[in-house]
Amino acid sequence: IEILEGSKSSEQSRCKSLPGLMLRTGSYRISSGSGLWTPQFSTLQQPMSKSNLEILAYEPSPLGLLCLRRRELLSQPGTIVTEVTLNHEFLMSSYLTASERALSEIAVQRHPGSDLRVLVGGLGLGYTARAALESGRVSTCEVVEYLPQVIGWLEQGLVPLSDKLNADNRLKVTQGDVYQQLAGPPGQKHDLILIDVDHSPDENLDAANGKFYTAGGLQRAKLHLEENGLLGVWSYAESSRFVDALHEVF
């Protein structure tokens, strides 16, 4: 299995290299998109196999077959990236993380407070959570991840950010459905709620997720925000329907 850098393969067309970031707080919306990204990789201490590919995990999940793999870039010998596929379709990569990090960075920048409590929906490879924790104004970061397999990868040290995330006592990772949590009555409220689960409001990993992107779903999620709190949602494409719902609720 090999993906050629720079090709227009179906995998690369689904990756998060052209982010659309929508943040909503108070009476205004921030919309930011960029085709720029910062490579995130590590250098091999030992050569990989001749196939230049290592399968770190391959297991069934409630959403389908989940695969965690590492591969060496043919264009940069000695450089490896970690990737996730779902049902054999490309989902995310440690080589393309700018938009995941921007989701946290922009949200933290926009909030004027301190001792911020952050809720992240979706662990992935951990870049959204890590970007939030890089701020000294963040006191806690709770990540709700639907797939226990993904949490296991972090705990087993299989993803690039495992050491940093596991060593940060401000981080709490729990298994659950963040959409169900936000649809229910609020417990502890959060200053920032950052959702990085679906491809877009119109392209969901699970059909049930679609309720969140409606005015009713956003109204329920808003109850989980502190005063002056901010909701950020990752999307690879703009959605006029979702923007209209945001305007209606916030």
PDB file of C-alpha atoms in Angstrom:
ATOM      1  CA  ILE A   1       0.000   0.000   0.000  1.00  0.00           C
ATOM      2  CA  GLU A   2       1.496   3.345  -0.970  1.00  0.00           C
ATOM      3  CA  ILE A   3       0.226   6.885  -1.310  1.00  0.00           C
ATOM      4  CA  LEU A   4       2.225   9.184  -3.543  1.00  0.00           C
ATOM      5  CA  GLU A   5       2.804  12.662  -2.121  1.00  0.00           C
ATOM      6  CA  GLY A   6       1.227  15.292  -4.328  1.00  0.00           C
ATOM      7  CA  SER A   7      -1.154  12.893  -6.033  1.00  0.00           C
ATOM      8  CA  LYS A   8      -4.917  13.445  -6.299  1.00  0.00           C
ATOM      9  CA  SER A   9      -5.727  10.104  -4.729  1.00  0.00           C
ATOM     10  CA  SER A  10      -9.080   9.539  -3.070  1.00  0.00           C
ATOM     11  CA  GLU A  11      -7.344   9.326   0.294  1.00  0.00           C
ATOM     12  CA  GLN A  12      -5.681  12.690  -0.009  1.00  0.00           C
ATOM     13  CA  SER A  13      -8.881  14.281  -1.256  1.00  0.00           C
ATOM     14  CA  ARG A  14     -10.535  13.360   2.060  1.00  0.00           C
ATOM     15  CA  CYS A  15      -7.726  14.561   4.298  1.00  0.00           C
ATOM     16  CA  LYS A  16      -7.839  17.701   6.397  1.00  0.00           C
ATOM     17  CA  SER A  17      -5.469  19.791   4.274  1.00  0.00           C
ATOM     18  CA  LEU A  18      -8.105  22.345   3.250  1.00  0.00           C
ATOM     19  CA  PRO A  19      -9.817  23.158   6.520  1.00  0.00           C
ATOM     20  CA  GLY A  20     -12.968  25.139   7.066  1.00  0.00           C
ATOM     21  CA  LEU A  21     -13.160  26.343  10.639  1.00  0.00           C
ATOM     22  CA  MET A  22     -16.348  27.785  12.058  1.00  0.00           C
ATOM     23  CA  LEU A  23     -16.394  29.325  15.518  1.00  0.00           C
ATOM     24  CA  ARG A  24     -19.438  30.891  17.089  1.00  0.00           C
ATOM     25  CA  THR A  25     -19.564  33.071  20.172  1.00  0.00           C
ATOM     26  CA  GLY A  26     -21.806  35.887  21.281  1.00  0.00           C
ATOM     27  CA  SER A  27     -23.255  37.662  18.261  1.00  0.00           C
ATOM     28  CA  TYR A  28     -20.542  37.070  15.694  1.00  0.00           C
ATOM     29  CA  ARG A  29     -19.085  34.216  13.713  1.00  0.00           C
ATOM     30  CA  ILE A  30     -15.466  33.624  12.787  1.00  0.00           C
ATOM     31  CA  SER A  31     -14.854  31.719   9.590  1.00  0.00           C
ATOM     32  CA  SER A  32     -11.316  30.786   8.678  1.00  0.00           C
ATOM     33  CA  GLY A  33      -9.909  28.483   6.028  1.00  0.00           C
ATOM     34  CA  SER A  34      -6.433  27.880   4.701  1.00  0.00           C
ATOM     35  CA  GLY A  35      -4.667  25.478   2.421  1.00  0.00           C
ATOM     36  CA  LEU A  36      -1.483  25.777   4.458  1.00  0.00           C
ATOM     37  CA  TRP A  37      -0.414  23.057   6.785  1.00  0.00           C
ATOM     38  CA  THR A  38       2.590  22.230   8.939  1.00  0.00           C
ATOM     39  CA  PRO A  39       4.076  18.737   8.630  1.00  0.00           C
ATOM     40  CA  GLN A  40       4.125  16.757  11.858  1.00  0.00           C
ATOM     41  CA  PHE A  41       6.479  13.818  11.669  1.00  0.00           C
ATOM     42  CA  SER A  42       9.297  11.981  13.380  1.00  0.00           C
ATOM     43  CA  THR A  43      12.588  10.581  12.167  1.00  0.00           C
ATOM     44  CA  LEU A  44      13.107   6.850  12.165  1.00  0.00           C
ATOM     45  CA  GLN A  45      15.692   5.509  14.589  1.00  0.00           C
ATOM     46  CA  GLN A  46      15.763   2.245  12.638  1.00  0.00           C
ATOM     47  CA  PRO A  47      14.828   1.553   9.022  1.00  0.00           C
ATOM     48  CA  MET A  48      11.295   0.360   8.399  1.00  0.00           C
ATOM     49  CA  SER A  49      10.480  -2.811   6.555  1.00  0.00           C
ATOM     50  CA  LYS A  50      10.873  -2.983   2.798  1.00  0.00           C
ATOM     51  CA  SER A  51       7.179  -2.278   2.413  1.00  0.00           C
ATOM     52  CA  ASN A  52       7.648   1.110   4.133  1.00  0.00           C
ATOM     53  CA  LEU A  53       4.419   0.398   6.019  1.00  0.00           C
ATOM     54  CA  GLU A  54       3.635  -0.814   9.533  1.00  0.00           C
ATOM     55  CA  ILE A  55       0.136  -1.715  10.707  1.00  0.00           C
ATOM     56  CA  LEU A  56       0.009  -0.742  14.385  1.00  0.00           C
ATOM     57  CA  ALA A  57      -3.625  -1.705  14.932  1.00  0.00           C
ATOM     58  CA  TYR A  58      -6.373  -3.199  12.776  1.00  0.00           C
ATOM     59  CA  GLU A  59      -9.646  -3.910  14.520  1.00  0.00           C
ATOM     60  CA  PRO A  60     -13.417  -3.673  14.181  1.00  0.00           C
ATOM     61  CA  SER A  61     -15.242  -0.750  15.758  1.00  0.00           C
ATOM     62  CA  PRO A  62     -18.869   0.409  16.020  1.00  0.00           C
ATOM     63  CA  LEU A  63     -18.238   2.556  12.935  1.00  0.00           C
ATOM     64  CA  GLY A  64     -16.400  -0.090  10.903  1.00  0.00           C
ATOM     65  CA  LEU A  65     -12.875  -1.394  10.386  1.00  0.00           C
ATOM     66  CA  LEU A  66     -10.348   0.883  12.034  1.00  0.00           C
ATOM     67  CA  CYS A  67      -6.669   0.904  11.090  1.00  0.00           C
ATOM     68  CA  LEU A  68      -3.715   2.731  12.640  1.00  0.00           C
ATOM     69  CA  ARG A  69      -0.590   2.642  10.498  1.00  0.00           C
ATOM     70  CA  ARG A  70       2.817   4.230  10.092  1.00  0.00           C
ATOM     71  CA  ARG A  71       4.559   4.705   6.806  1.00  0.00           C
ATOM     72  CA  GLU A  72       7.797   6.188   5.568  1.00  0.00           C
ATOM     73  CA  LEU A  73       7.547   9.007   3.061  1.00  0.00           C
ATOM     74  CA  LEU A  74       9.253   7.991  -0.166  1.00  0.00           C
ATOM     75  CA  SER A  75       9.958  11.640  -0.896  1.00  0.00           C
ATOM     76  CA  GLN A  76      11.653  12.063   2.516  1.00  0.00           C
ATOM     77  CA  PRO A  77      13.496   8.855   3.449  1.00  0.00           C
ATOM     78  CA  GLY A  78      13.719   8.404   7.211  1.00  0.00           C
ATOM     79  CA  THR A  79      10.560  10.407   7.861  1.00  0.00           C
ATOM     80  CA  ILE A  80       7.445   8.606   9.046  1.00  0.00           C
ATOM     81  CA  VAL A  81       3.843   9.657   9.501  1.00  0.00           C
ATOM     82  CA  THR A  82       1.017   8.059  11.446  1.00  0.00           C
ATOM     83  CA  GLU A  83      -2.343   7.656   9.727  1.00  0.00           C
ATOM     84  CA  VAL A  84      -5.841   6.426  10.552  1.00  0.00           C
ATOM     85  CA  THR A  85      -8.275   4.823   8.114  1.00  0.00           C
ATOM     86  CA  LEU A  86     -11.901   3.857   8.677  1.00  0.00           C
ATOM     87  CA  ASN A  87     -13.410   1.192   6.428  1.00  0.00           C
ATOM     88  CA  HIS A  88     -10.273   1.535   4.277  1.00  0.00           C
ATOM     89  CA  GLU A  89     -10.919   5.255   3.697  1.00  0.00           C
ATOM     90  CA  PHE A  90      -8.374   7.831   4.812  1.00  0.00           C
ATOM     91  CA  LEU A  91      -9.465   9.635   7.994  1.00  0.00           C
ATOM     92  CA  MET A  92      -6.528  11.571   9.453  1.00  0.00           C
ATOM     93  CA  SER A  93      -2.756  11.906   9.437  1.00  0.00           C
ATOM     94  CA  SER A  94      -0.020  13.261  11.690  1.00  0.00           C
ATOM     95  CA  TYR A  95       1.338  14.983   8.578  1.00  0.00           C
ATOM     96  CA  LEU A  96      -1.694  17.269   8.189  1.00  0.00           C
ATOM     97  CA  THR A  97      -2.659  18.802  11.515  1.00  0.00           C
ATOM     98  CA  ALA A  98      -2.860  22.569  11.015  1.00  0.00           C
ATOM     99  CA  SER A  99      -6.653  22.768  11.039  1.00  0.00           C
ATOM    100  CA  GLU A 100      -7.046  20.550  14.126  1.00  0.00           C
ATOM    101  CA  ARG A 101      -4.586  22.731  16.005  1.00  0.00           C
ATOM    102  CA  ALA A 102      -6.184  25.929  14.712  1.00  0.00           C
ATOM    103  CA  LEU A 103      -9.543  24.830  16.131  1.00  0.00           C
ATOM    104  CA  SER A 104      -8.046  25.089  19.639  1.00  0.00           C
ATOM    105  CA  GLU A 105      -5.639  27.938  19.035  1.00  0.00           C
ATOM    106  CA  ILE A 106      -8.233  30.337  17.596  1.00  0.00           C
ATOM    107  CA  ALA A 107     -10.791  29.457  20.260  1.00  0.00           C
ATOM    108  CA  VAL A 108      -8.321  30.064  23.099  1.00  0.00           C
ATOM    109  CA  GLN A 109      -7.189  33.324  21.516  1.00  0.00           C
ATOM    110  CA  ARG A 110     -10.782  34.559  21.213  1.00  0.00           C
ATOM    111  CA  HIS A 111     -11.654  33.834  24.852  1.00  0.00           C
ATOM    112  CA  PRO A 112     -10.478  36.568  27.242  1.00  0.00           C
ATOM    113  CA  GLY A 113     -10.671  34.490  30.411  1.00  0.00           C
ATOM    114  CA  SER A 114      -8.271  32.363  32.421  1.00  0.00           C
ATOM    115  CA  ASP A 115      -8.569  28.963  34.127  1.00  0.00           C
ATOM    116  CA  LEU A 116     -10.418  27.800  31.030  1.00  0.00           C
ATOM    117  CA  ARG A 117     -12.283  24.510  31.076  1.00  0.00           C
ATOM    118  CA  VAL A 118     -12.185  22.907  27.643  1.00  0.00           C
ATOM    119  CA  LEU A 119     -14.309  20.083  26.268  1.00  0.00           C
ATOM    120  CA  VAL A 120     -13.063  18.397  23.091  1.00  0.00           C
ATOM    121  CA  GLY A 121     -15.315  16.076  21.139  1.00  0.00           C
ATOM    122  CA  GLY A 122     -13.117  13.523  19.360  1.00  0.00           C
ATOM    123  CA  LEU A 123      -9.607  12.466  20.349  1.00  0.00           C
ATOM    124  CA  GLY A 124      -8.237  11.400  16.978  1.00  0.00           C
ATOM    125  CA  LEU A 125      -4.451  11.641  17.070  1.00  0.00           C
ATOM    126  CA  GLY A 126      -4.671  14.223  19.858  1.00  0.00           C
ATOM    127  CA  TYR A 127      -3.671  17.432  18.065  1.00  0.00           C
ATOM    128  CA  THR A 128      -6.757  19.456  19.031  1.00  0.00           C
ATOM    129  CA  ALA A 129      -6.359  18.541  22.700  1.00  0.00           C
ATOM    130  CA  ARG A 130      -2.617  19.143  22.637  1.00  0.00           C
ATOM    131  CA  ALA A 131      -3.032  22.602  21.103  1.00  0.00           C
ATOM    132  CA  ALA A 132      -5.481  23.550  23.858  1.00  0.00           C
ATOM    133  CA  LEU A 133      -3.121  22.300  26.559  1.00  0.00           C
ATOM    134  CA  GLU A 134      -0.260  24.369  25.154  1.00  0.00           C
ATOM    135  CA  SER A 135      -2.010  27.418  26.594  1.00  0.00           C
ATOM    136  CA  GLY A 136      -1.257  28.233  30.220  1.00  0.00           C
ATOM    137  CA  ARG A 137      -4.769  29.664  30.499  1.00  0.00           C
ATOM    138  CA  VAL A 138      -6.324  26.210  30.119  1.00  0.00           C
ATOM    139  CA  SER A 139      -6.863  24.561  33.494  1.00  0.00           C
ATOM    140  CA  THR A 140      -8.607  21.377  32.334  1.00  0.00           C
ATOM    141  CA  CYS A 141      -9.187  19.627  29.027  1.00  0.00           C
ATOM    142  CA  GLU A 142     -11.759  16.850  28.878  1.00  0.00           C
ATOM    143  CA  VAL A 143     -11.816  14.749  25.718  1.00  0.00           C
ATOM    144  CA  VAL A 144     -14.825  12.590  24.917  1.00  0.00           C
ATOM    145  CA  GLU A 145     -13.962   9.900  22.364  1.00  0.00           C
ATOM    146  CA  TYR A 146     -16.573   7.521  20.951  1.00  0.00           C
ATOM    147  CA  LEU A 147     -14.189   4.701  19.992  1.00  0.00           C
ATOM    148  CA  PRO A 148     -12.414   2.870  22.847  1.00  0.00           C
ATOM    149  CA  GLN A 149      -9.840   1.642  20.332  1.00  0.00           C
ATOM    150  CA  VAL A 150      -8.637   5.216  19.777  1.00  0.00           C
ATOM    151  CA  ILE A 151      -8.280   5.772  23.520  1.00  0.00           C
ATOM    152  CA  GLY A 152      -6.292   2.541  23.721  1.00  0.00           C
ATOM    153  CA  TRP A 153      -3.845   3.778  21.084  1.00  0.00           C
ATOM    154  CA  LEU A 154      -3.093   6.809  23.260  1.00  0.00           C
ATOM    155  CA  GLU A 155      -2.693   4.751  26.415  1.00  0.00           C
ATOM    156  CA  GLN A 156      -0.427   2.233  24.655  1.00  0.00           C
ATOM    157  CA  GLY A 157       1.846   4.937  23.261  1.00  0.00           C
ATOM    158  CA  LEU A 158       1.033   4.182  19.623  1.00  0.00           C
ATOM    159  CA  VAL A 159       0.384   7.770  18.479  1.00  0.00           C
ATOM    160  CA  PRO A 160       3.028  10.510  18.153  1.00  0.00           C
ATOM    161  CA  LEU A 161       1.648  12.682  20.977  1.00  0.00           C
ATOM    162  CA  SER A 162       1.162   9.843  23.485  1.00  0.00           C
ATOM    163  CA  ASP A 163       4.015  10.821  25.800  1.00  0.00           C
ATOM    164  CA  LYS A 164       3.071  14.507  25.995  1.00  0.00           C
ATOM    165  CA  LEU A 165      -0.627  13.908  26.441  1.00  0.00           C
ATOM    166  CA  ASN A 166      -0.284  11.100  28.972  1.00  0.00           C
ATOM    167  CA  ALA A 167       2.072  13.235  31.054  1.00  0.00           C
ATOM    168  CA  ASP A 168      -0.315  16.215  31.296  1.00  0.00           C
ATOM    169  CA  ASN A 169      -2.477  15.940  34.407  1.00  0.00           C
ATOM    170  CA  ARG A 170      -4.889  18.573  33.054  1.00  0.00           C
ATOM    171  CA  LEU A 171      -6.093  16.065  30.458  1.00  0.00           C
ATOM    172  CA  LYS A 172      -8.984  13.681  31.058  1.00  0.00           C
ATOM    173  CA  VAL A 173     -10.050  11.259  28.323  1.00  0.00           C
ATOM    174  CA  THR A 174     -13.352   9.423  28.606  1.00  0.00           C
ATOM    175  CA  GLN A 175     -15.183   7.047  26.301  1.00  0.00           C
ATOM    176  CA  GLY A 176     -18.598   8.249  25.225  1.00  0.00           C
ATOM    177  CA  ASP A 177     -20.716  10.058  22.668  1.00  0.00           C
ATOM    178  CA  VAL A 178     -20.071  13.800  22.863  1.00  0.00           C
ATOM    179  CA  TYR A 179     -23.242  14.519  20.890  1.00  0.00           C
ATOM    180  CA  GLN A 180     -25.361  12.620  23.412  1.00  0.00           C
ATOM    181  CA  GLN A 181     -23.590  14.438  26.225  1.00  0.00           C
ATOM    182  CA  LEU A 182     -24.335  17.845  24.702  1.00  0.00           C
ATOM    183  CA  ALA A 183     -27.943  16.849  24.013  1.00  0.00           C
ATOM    184  CA  GLY A 184     -28.523  16.039  27.685  1.00  0.00           C
ATOM    185  CA  PRO A 185     -28.806  18.309  30.712  1.00  0.00           C
ATOM    186  CA  PRO A 186     -25.565  20.133  31.515  1.00  0.00           C
ATOM    187  CA  GLY A 187     -23.453  19.110  34.461  1.00  0.00           C
ATOM    188  CA  GLN A 188     -20.229  21.065  34.722  1.00  0.00           C
ATOM    189  CA  LYS A 189     -20.165  23.822  32.134  1.00  0.00           C
ATOM    190  CA  HIS A 190     -17.232  24.608  29.869  1.00  0.00           C
ATOM    191  CA  ASP A 191     -15.618  27.781  28.583  1.00  0.00           C
ATOM    192  CA  LEU A 192     -14.736  26.175  25.259  1.00  0.00           C
ATOM    193  CA  ILE A 193     -16.449  23.305  23.463  1.00  0.00           C
ATOM    194  CA  LEU A 194     -14.507  22.085  20.430  1.00  0.00           C
ATOM    195  CA  ILE A 195     -15.989  19.464  18.117  1.00  0.00           C
ATOM    196  CA  ASP A 196     -13.724  17.536  15.735  1.00  0.00           C
ATOM    197  CA  VAL A 197     -15.667  14.392  14.879  1.00  0.00           C
ATOM    198  CA  ASP A 198     -17.354  14.519  11.473  1.00  0.00           C
ATOM    199  CA  HIS A 199     -16.031  15.448   8.048  1.00  0.00           C
ATOM    200  CA  SER A 200     -18.526  18.317   7.916  1.00  0.00           C
ATOM    201  CA  PRO A 201     -22.019  19.231   9.156  1.00  0.00           C
ATOM    202  CA  ASP A 202     -23.381  17.630   5.988  1.00  0.00           C
ATOM    203  CA  GLU A 203     -21.110  14.558   5.981  1.00  0.00           C
ATOM    204  CA  ASN A 204     -21.308  12.720   9.301  1.00  0.00           C
ATOM    205  CA  LEU A 205     -19.528   9.573  10.434  1.00  0.00           C
ATOM    206  CA  ASP A 206     -22.859   8.449  11.910  1.00  0.00           C
ATOM    207  CA  ALA A 207     -26.306   9.565  10.789  1.00  0.00           C
ATOM    208  CA  ALA A 208     -27.342  10.249  14.390  1.00  0.00           C
ATOM    209  CA  ASN A 209     -24.730  13.001  14.623  1.00  0.00           C
ATOM    210  CA  GLY A 210     -26.769  15.193  12.294  1.00  0.00           C
ATOM    211  CA  LYS A 211     -29.093  16.352  15.082  1.00  0.00           C
ATOM    212  CA  PHE A 212     -26.246  18.342  16.634  1.00  0.00           C
ATOM    213  CA  TYR A 213     -25.944  20.549  13.549  1.00  0.00           C
ATOM    214  CA  THR A 214     -29.537  21.782  13.755  1.00  0.00           C
ATOM    215  CA  ALA A 215     -30.798  24.827  15.646  1.00  0.00           C
ATOM    216  CA  GLY A 216     -32.299  22.516  18.268  1.00  0.00           C
ATOM    217  CA  GLY A 217     -29.044  20.625  18.720  1.00  0.00           C
ATOM    218  CA  LEU A 218     -27.020  23.809  19.013  1.00  0.00           C
ATOM    219  CA  GLN A 219     -29.498  25.255  21.503  1.00  0.00           C
ATOM    220  CA  ARG A 220     -28.999  22.225  23.749  1.00  0.00           C
ATOM    221  CA  ALA A 221     -25.218  22.393  23.331  1.00  0.00           C
ATOM    222  CA  LYS A 222     -25.239  26.088  24.250  1.00  0.00           C
ATOM    223  CA  LEU A 223     -26.564  25.183  27.689  1.00  0.00           C
ATOM    224  CA  HIS A 224     -23.225  23.471  28.365  1.00  0.00           C
ATOM    225  CA  LEU A 225     -21.277  26.706  27.832  1.00  0.00           C
ATOM    226  CA  GLU A 226     -20.325  29.160  30.537  1.00  0.00           C
ATOM    227  CA  GLU A 227     -21.216  32.808  30.036  1.00  0.00           C
ATOM    228  CA  ASN A 228     -19.012  34.148  27.216  1.00  0.00           C
ATOM    229  CA  GLY A 229     -18.252  30.548  26.291  1.00  0.00           C
ATOM    230  CA  LEU A 230     -17.352  29.588  22.759  1.00  0.00           C
ATOM    231  CA  LEU A 231     -18.310  26.673  20.521  1.00  0.00           C
ATOM    232  CA  GLY A 232     -15.899  25.644  17.754  1.00  0.00           C
ATOM    233  CA  VAL A 233     -16.675  23.050  15.099  1.00  0.00           C
ATOM    234  CA  TRP A 234     -14.192  21.512  12.653  1.00  0.00           C
ATOM    235  CA  SER A 235     -15.343  21.074   9.069  1.00  0.00           C
ATOM    236  CA  TYR A 236     -13.553  20.455   5.800  1.00  0.00           C
ATOM    237  CA  ALA A 237     -16.272  22.335   3.898  1.00  0.00           C
ATOM    238  CA  GLU A 238     -18.635  25.221   4.501  1.00  0.00           C
ATOM    239  CA  SER A 239     -22.298  24.486   5.207  1.00  0.00           C
ATOM    240  CA  SER A 240     -24.848  27.259   4.671  1.00  0.00           C
ATOM    241  CA  ARG A 241     -27.466  25.215   6.512  1.00  0.00           C
ATOM    242  CA  PHE A 242     -25.232  24.978   9.587  1.00  0.00           C
ATOM    243  CA  VAL A 243     -24.280  28.654   9.398  1.00  0.00           C
ATOM    244  CA  ASP A 244     -27.970  29.557   9.399  1.00  0.00           C
ATOM    245  CA  ALA A 245     -28.479  27.398  12.492  1.00  0.00           C
ATOM    246  CA  LEU A 246     -25.547  29.110  14.201  1.00  0.00           C
ATOM    247  CA  HIS A 247     -26.999  32.537  13.484  1.00  0.00           C
ATOM    248  CA  GLU A 248     -30.345  31.440  14.879  1.00  0.00           C
ATOM    249  CA  VAL A 249     -28.927  30.176  18.168  1.00  0.00           C
ATOM    250  CA  PHE A 250     -25.979  32.471  18.942  1.00  0.00           C
TER     251      PHE A 250
END
